[in-house]
mmCIF file of C-alpha atoms in Angstrom:
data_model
loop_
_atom_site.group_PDB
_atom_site.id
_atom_site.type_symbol
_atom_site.label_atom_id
_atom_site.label_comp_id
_atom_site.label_asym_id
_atom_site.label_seq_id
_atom_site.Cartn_x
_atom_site.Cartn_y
_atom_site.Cartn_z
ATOM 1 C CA UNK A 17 -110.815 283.257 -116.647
ATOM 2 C CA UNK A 18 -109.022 280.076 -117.814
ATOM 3 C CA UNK A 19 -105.813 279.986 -119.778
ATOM 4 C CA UNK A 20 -105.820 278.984 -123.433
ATOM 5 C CA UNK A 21 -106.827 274.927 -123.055
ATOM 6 C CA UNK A 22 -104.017 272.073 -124.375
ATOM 7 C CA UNK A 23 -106.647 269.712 -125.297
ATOM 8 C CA UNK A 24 -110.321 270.049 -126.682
ATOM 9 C CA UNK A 25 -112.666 271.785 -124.924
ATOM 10 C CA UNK A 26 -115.214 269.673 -123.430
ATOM 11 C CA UNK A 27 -118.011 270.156 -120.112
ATOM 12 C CA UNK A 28 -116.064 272.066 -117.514
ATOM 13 C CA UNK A 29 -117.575 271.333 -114.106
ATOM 14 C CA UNK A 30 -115.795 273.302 -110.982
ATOM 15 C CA UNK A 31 -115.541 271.809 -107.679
ATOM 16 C CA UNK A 32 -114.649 273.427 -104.566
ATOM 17 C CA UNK A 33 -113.528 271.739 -101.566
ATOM 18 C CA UNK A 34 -117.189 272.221 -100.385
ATOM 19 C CA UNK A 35 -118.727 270.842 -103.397
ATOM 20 C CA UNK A 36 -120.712 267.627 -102.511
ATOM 21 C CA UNK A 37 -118.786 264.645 -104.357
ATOM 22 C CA UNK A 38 -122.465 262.735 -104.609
ATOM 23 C CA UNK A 39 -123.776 265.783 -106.663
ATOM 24 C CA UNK A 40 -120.672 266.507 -108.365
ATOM 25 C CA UNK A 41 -120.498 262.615 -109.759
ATOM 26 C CA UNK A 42 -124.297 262.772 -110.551
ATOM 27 C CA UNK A 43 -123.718 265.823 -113.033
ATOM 28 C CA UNK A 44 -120.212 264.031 -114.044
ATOM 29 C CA UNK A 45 -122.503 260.849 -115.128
ATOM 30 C CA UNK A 46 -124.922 263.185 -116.728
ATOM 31 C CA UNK A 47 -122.361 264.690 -119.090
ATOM 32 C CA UNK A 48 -120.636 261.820 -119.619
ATOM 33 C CA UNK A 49 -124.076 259.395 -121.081
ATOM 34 C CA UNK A 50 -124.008 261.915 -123.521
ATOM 35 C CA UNK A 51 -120.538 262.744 -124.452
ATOM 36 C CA UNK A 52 -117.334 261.465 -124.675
ATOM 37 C CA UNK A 53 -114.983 263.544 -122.506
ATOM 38 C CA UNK A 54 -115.781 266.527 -119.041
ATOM 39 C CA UNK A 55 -113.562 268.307 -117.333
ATOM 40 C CA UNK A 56 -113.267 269.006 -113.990
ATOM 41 C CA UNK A 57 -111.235 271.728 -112.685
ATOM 42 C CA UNK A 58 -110.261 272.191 -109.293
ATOM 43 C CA UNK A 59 -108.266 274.210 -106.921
ATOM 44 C CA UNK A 60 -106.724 273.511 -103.625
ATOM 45 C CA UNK A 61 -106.304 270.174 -102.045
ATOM 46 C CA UNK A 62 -109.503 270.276 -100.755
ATOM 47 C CA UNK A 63 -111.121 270.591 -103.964
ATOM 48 C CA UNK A 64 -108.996 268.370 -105.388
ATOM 49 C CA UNK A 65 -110.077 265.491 -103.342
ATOM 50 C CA UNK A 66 -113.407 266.216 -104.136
ATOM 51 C CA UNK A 67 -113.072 266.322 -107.481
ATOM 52 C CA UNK A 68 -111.512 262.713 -107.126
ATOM 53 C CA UNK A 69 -113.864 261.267 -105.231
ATOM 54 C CA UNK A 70 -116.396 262.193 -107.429
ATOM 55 C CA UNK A 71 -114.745 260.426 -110.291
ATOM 56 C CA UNK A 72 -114.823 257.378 -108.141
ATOM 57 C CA UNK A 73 -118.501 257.734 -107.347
ATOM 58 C CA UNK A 74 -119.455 258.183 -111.068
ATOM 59 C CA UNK A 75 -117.887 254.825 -112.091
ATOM 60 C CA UNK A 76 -120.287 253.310 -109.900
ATOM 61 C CA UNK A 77 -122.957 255.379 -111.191
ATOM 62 C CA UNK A 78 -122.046 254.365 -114.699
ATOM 63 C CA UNK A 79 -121.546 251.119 -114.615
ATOM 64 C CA UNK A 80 -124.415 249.597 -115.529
ATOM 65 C CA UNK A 81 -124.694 251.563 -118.731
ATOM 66 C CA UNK A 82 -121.293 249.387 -119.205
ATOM 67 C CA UNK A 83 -119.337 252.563 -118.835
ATOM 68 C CA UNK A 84 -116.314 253.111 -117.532
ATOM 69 C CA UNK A 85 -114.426 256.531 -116.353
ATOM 70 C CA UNK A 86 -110.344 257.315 -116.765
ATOM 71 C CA UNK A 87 -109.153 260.941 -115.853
ATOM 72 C CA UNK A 88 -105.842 262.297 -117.093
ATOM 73 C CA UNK A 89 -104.948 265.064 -114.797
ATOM 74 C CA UNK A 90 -102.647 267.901 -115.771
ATOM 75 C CA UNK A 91 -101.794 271.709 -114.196
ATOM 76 C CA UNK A 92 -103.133 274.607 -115.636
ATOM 77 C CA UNK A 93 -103.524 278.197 -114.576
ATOM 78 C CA UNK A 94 -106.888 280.105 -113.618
ATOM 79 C CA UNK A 95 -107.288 283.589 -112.589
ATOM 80 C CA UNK A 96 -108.950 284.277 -109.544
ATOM 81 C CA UNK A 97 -110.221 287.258 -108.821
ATOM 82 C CA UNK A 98 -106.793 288.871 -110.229
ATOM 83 C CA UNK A 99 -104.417 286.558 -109.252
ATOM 84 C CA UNK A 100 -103.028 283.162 -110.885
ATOM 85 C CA UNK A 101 -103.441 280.340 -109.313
ATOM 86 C CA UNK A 102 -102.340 276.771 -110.477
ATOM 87 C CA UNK A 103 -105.468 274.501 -110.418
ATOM 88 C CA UNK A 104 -105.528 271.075 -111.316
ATOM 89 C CA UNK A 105 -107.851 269.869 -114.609
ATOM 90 C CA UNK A 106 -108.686 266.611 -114.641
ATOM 91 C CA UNK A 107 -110.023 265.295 -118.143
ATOM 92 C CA UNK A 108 -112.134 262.630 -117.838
ATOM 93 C CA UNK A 109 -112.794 260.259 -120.790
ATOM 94 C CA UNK A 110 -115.375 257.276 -121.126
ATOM 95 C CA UNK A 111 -114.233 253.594 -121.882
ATOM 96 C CA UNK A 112 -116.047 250.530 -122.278
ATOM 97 C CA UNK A 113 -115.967 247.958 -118.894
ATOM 98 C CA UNK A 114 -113.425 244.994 -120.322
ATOM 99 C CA UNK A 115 -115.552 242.263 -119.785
ATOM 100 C CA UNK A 116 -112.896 240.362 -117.406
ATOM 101 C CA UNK A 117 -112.667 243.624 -115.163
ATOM 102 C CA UNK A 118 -115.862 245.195 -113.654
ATOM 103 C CA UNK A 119 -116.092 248.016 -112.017
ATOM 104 C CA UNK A 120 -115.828 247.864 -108.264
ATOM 105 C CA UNK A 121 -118.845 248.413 -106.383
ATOM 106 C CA UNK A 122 -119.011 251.223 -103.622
ATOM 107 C CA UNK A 123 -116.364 250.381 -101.100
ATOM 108 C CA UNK A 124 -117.993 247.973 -98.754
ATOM 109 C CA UNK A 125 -117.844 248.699 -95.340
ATOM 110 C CA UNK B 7 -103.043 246.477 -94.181
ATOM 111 C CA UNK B 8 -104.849 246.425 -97.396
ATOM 112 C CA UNK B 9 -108.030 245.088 -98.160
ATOM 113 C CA UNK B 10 -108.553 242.524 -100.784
ATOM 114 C CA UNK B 11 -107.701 244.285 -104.507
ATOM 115 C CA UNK B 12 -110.309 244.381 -107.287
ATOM 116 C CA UNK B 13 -107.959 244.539 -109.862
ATOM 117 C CA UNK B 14 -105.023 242.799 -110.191
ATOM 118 C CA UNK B 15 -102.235 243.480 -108.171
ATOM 119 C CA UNK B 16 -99.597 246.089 -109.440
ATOM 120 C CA UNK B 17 -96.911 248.481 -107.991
ATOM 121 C CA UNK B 18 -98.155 250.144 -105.125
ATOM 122 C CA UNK B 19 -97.002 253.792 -104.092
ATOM 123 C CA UNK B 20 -98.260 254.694 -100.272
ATOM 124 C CA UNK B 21 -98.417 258.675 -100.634
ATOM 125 C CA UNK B 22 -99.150 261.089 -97.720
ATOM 126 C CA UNK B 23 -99.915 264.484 -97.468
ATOM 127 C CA UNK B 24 -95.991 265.505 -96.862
ATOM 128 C CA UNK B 25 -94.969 263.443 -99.855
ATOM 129 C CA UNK B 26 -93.043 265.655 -102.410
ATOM 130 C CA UNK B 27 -94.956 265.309 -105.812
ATOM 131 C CA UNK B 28 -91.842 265.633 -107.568
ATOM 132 C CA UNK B 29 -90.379 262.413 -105.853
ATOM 133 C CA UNK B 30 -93.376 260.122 -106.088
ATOM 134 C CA UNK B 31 -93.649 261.333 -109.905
ATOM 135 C CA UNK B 32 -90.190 259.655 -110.673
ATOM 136 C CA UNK B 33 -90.595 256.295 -109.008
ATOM 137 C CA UNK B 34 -94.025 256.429 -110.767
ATOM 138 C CA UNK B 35 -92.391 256.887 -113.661
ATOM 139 C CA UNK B 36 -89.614 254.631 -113.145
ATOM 140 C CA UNK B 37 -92.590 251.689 -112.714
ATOM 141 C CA UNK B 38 -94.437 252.444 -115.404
ATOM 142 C CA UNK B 39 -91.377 252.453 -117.971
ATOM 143 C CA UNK B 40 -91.390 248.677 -116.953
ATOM 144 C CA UNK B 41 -94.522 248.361 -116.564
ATOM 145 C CA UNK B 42 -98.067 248.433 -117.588
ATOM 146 C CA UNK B 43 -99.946 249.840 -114.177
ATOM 147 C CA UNK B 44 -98.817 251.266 -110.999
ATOM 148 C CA UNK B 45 -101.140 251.960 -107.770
ATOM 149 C CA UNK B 46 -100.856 255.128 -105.607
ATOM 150 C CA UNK B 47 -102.722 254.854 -102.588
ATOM 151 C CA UNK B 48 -103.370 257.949 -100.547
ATOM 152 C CA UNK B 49 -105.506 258.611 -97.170
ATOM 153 C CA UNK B 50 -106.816 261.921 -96.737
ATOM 154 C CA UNK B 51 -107.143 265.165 -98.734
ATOM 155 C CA UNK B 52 -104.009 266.425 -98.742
ATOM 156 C CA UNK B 53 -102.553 263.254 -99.410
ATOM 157 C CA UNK B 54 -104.895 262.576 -102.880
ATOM 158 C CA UNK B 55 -103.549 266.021 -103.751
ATOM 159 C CA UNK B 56 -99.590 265.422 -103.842
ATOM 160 C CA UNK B 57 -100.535 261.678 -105.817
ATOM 161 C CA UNK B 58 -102.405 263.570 -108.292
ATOM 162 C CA UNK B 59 -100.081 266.260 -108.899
ATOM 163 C CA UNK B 60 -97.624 263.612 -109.243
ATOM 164 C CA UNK B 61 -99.513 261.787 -111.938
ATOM 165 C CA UNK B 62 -99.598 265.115 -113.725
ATOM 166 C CA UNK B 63 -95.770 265.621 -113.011
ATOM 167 C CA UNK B 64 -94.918 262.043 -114.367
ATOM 168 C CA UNK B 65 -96.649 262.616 -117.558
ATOM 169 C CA UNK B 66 -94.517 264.814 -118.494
ATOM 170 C CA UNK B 67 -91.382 262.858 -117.271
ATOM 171 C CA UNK B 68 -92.912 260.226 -119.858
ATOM 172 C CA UNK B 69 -93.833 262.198 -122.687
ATOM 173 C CA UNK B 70 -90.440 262.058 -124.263
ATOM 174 C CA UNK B 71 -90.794 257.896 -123.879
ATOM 175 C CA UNK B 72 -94.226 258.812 -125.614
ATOM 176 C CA UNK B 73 -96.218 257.291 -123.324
ATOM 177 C CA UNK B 74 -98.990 258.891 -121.438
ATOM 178 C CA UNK B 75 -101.028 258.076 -118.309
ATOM 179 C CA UNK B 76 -104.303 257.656 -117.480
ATOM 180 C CA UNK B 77 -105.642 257.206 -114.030
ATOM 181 C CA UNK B 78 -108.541 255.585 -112.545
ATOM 182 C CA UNK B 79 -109.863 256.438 -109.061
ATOM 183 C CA UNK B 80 -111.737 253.999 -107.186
ATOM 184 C CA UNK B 81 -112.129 253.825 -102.733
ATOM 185 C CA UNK B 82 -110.873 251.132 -100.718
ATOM 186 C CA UNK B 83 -110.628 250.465 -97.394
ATOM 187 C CA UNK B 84 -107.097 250.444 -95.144
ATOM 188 C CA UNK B 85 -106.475 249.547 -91.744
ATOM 189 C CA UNK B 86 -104.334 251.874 -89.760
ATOM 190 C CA UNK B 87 -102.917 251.472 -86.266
ATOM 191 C CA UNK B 88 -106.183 249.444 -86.194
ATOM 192 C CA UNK B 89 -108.544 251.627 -87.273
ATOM 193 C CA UNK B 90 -110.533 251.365 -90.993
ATOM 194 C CA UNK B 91 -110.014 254.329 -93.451
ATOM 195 C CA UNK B 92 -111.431 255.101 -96.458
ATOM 196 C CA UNK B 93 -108.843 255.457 -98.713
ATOM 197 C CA UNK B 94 -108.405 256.681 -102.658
ATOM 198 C CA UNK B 95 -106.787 254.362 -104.641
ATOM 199 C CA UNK B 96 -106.119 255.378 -108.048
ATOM 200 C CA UNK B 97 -104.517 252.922 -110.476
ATOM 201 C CA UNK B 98 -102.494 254.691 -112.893
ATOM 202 C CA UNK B 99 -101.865 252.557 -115.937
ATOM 203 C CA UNK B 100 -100.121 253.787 -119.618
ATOM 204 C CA UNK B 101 -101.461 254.612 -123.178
ATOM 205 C CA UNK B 102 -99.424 255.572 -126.185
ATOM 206 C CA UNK B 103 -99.597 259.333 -126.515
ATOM 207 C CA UNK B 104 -101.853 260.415 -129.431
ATOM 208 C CA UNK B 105 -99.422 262.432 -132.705
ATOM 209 C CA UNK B 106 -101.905 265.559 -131.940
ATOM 210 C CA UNK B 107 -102.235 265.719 -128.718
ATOM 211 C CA UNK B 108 -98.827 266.221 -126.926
ATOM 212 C CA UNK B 109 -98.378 266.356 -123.233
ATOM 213 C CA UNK B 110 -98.514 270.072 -121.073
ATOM 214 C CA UNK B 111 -95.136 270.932 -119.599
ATOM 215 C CA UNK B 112 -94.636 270.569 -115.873
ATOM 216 C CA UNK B 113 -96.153 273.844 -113.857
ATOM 217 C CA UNK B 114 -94.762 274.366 -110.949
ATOM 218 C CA UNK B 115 -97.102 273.709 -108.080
#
């Protein structure tokens, strides 16, 4: 159960530490062609991490549909299985590539 | 040692996974009241986790300047003690805060 939301509600996608960033950014990119803001929601460091990552991926994925990702990440509280537990929400929100900054490829090894 | 930036260069904040969140979210909000962007750079799970909680933390440290924060996560690589990680690097620049939409409160973590 999540706590009454500060913002509008938008796609909530959970990731746990053992989500897959790859699939997590591929559904992130899904959401996002066709609407403005998604949410991720995470708790742990772990999961956390993923969730980051997976922002990071779905730049890439996005970019050639000119779009680019920002997240704003705040604290909220989820109950889990009884207890509270602080997770962290990270709204992301679309923006157009400025043309003088493109996105960064996939880090290159 | 950092590998070439994308973006242009800005403040950089090195956190780790022992980093208080608290502390990293007021020198992140001490750069960002003079300037546009800051960087955090972190290297490993636990370390992405204290530099997001502290973007969350100095949100609210900002809200009263009305400015907000918005974050954008991207890889990179860094060389330590001679070996290449992959690191997060998540530039964290400001926006004006929107009348409706005022920033959470700090939760504890």
């Amino acid at each position: 159960m999540i706590e009454p939301q500060r913002t509008p509600a938008t796609s909530v996608l959970k990731v746990s530490a053992h989500s897959n960033p790859n699939s997590v950014a591929g559904a992130l990119a899904g959401v996002l062609r066709e609407r403005a803001s998604a949410e991720l929601q995470a708790v742990g460091a772990g999961a956390t991490n993923q969730a980051v990552k997976a922002i990071a991926i779905a730049r890439s994925y996005l970019s050639a549909s000119s779009i680019d990702l920002v997240c704003v990440p705040e604290f909220t509280d989820v109950e889990i299985e009884g207890n509270v537990r602080t997770a962290i929400r990270l709204l992301v929100e679309r923006r157009l590539i400025p043309a003088a900054v493109p996105v960064s490829p996939p880090a290159i090894p």
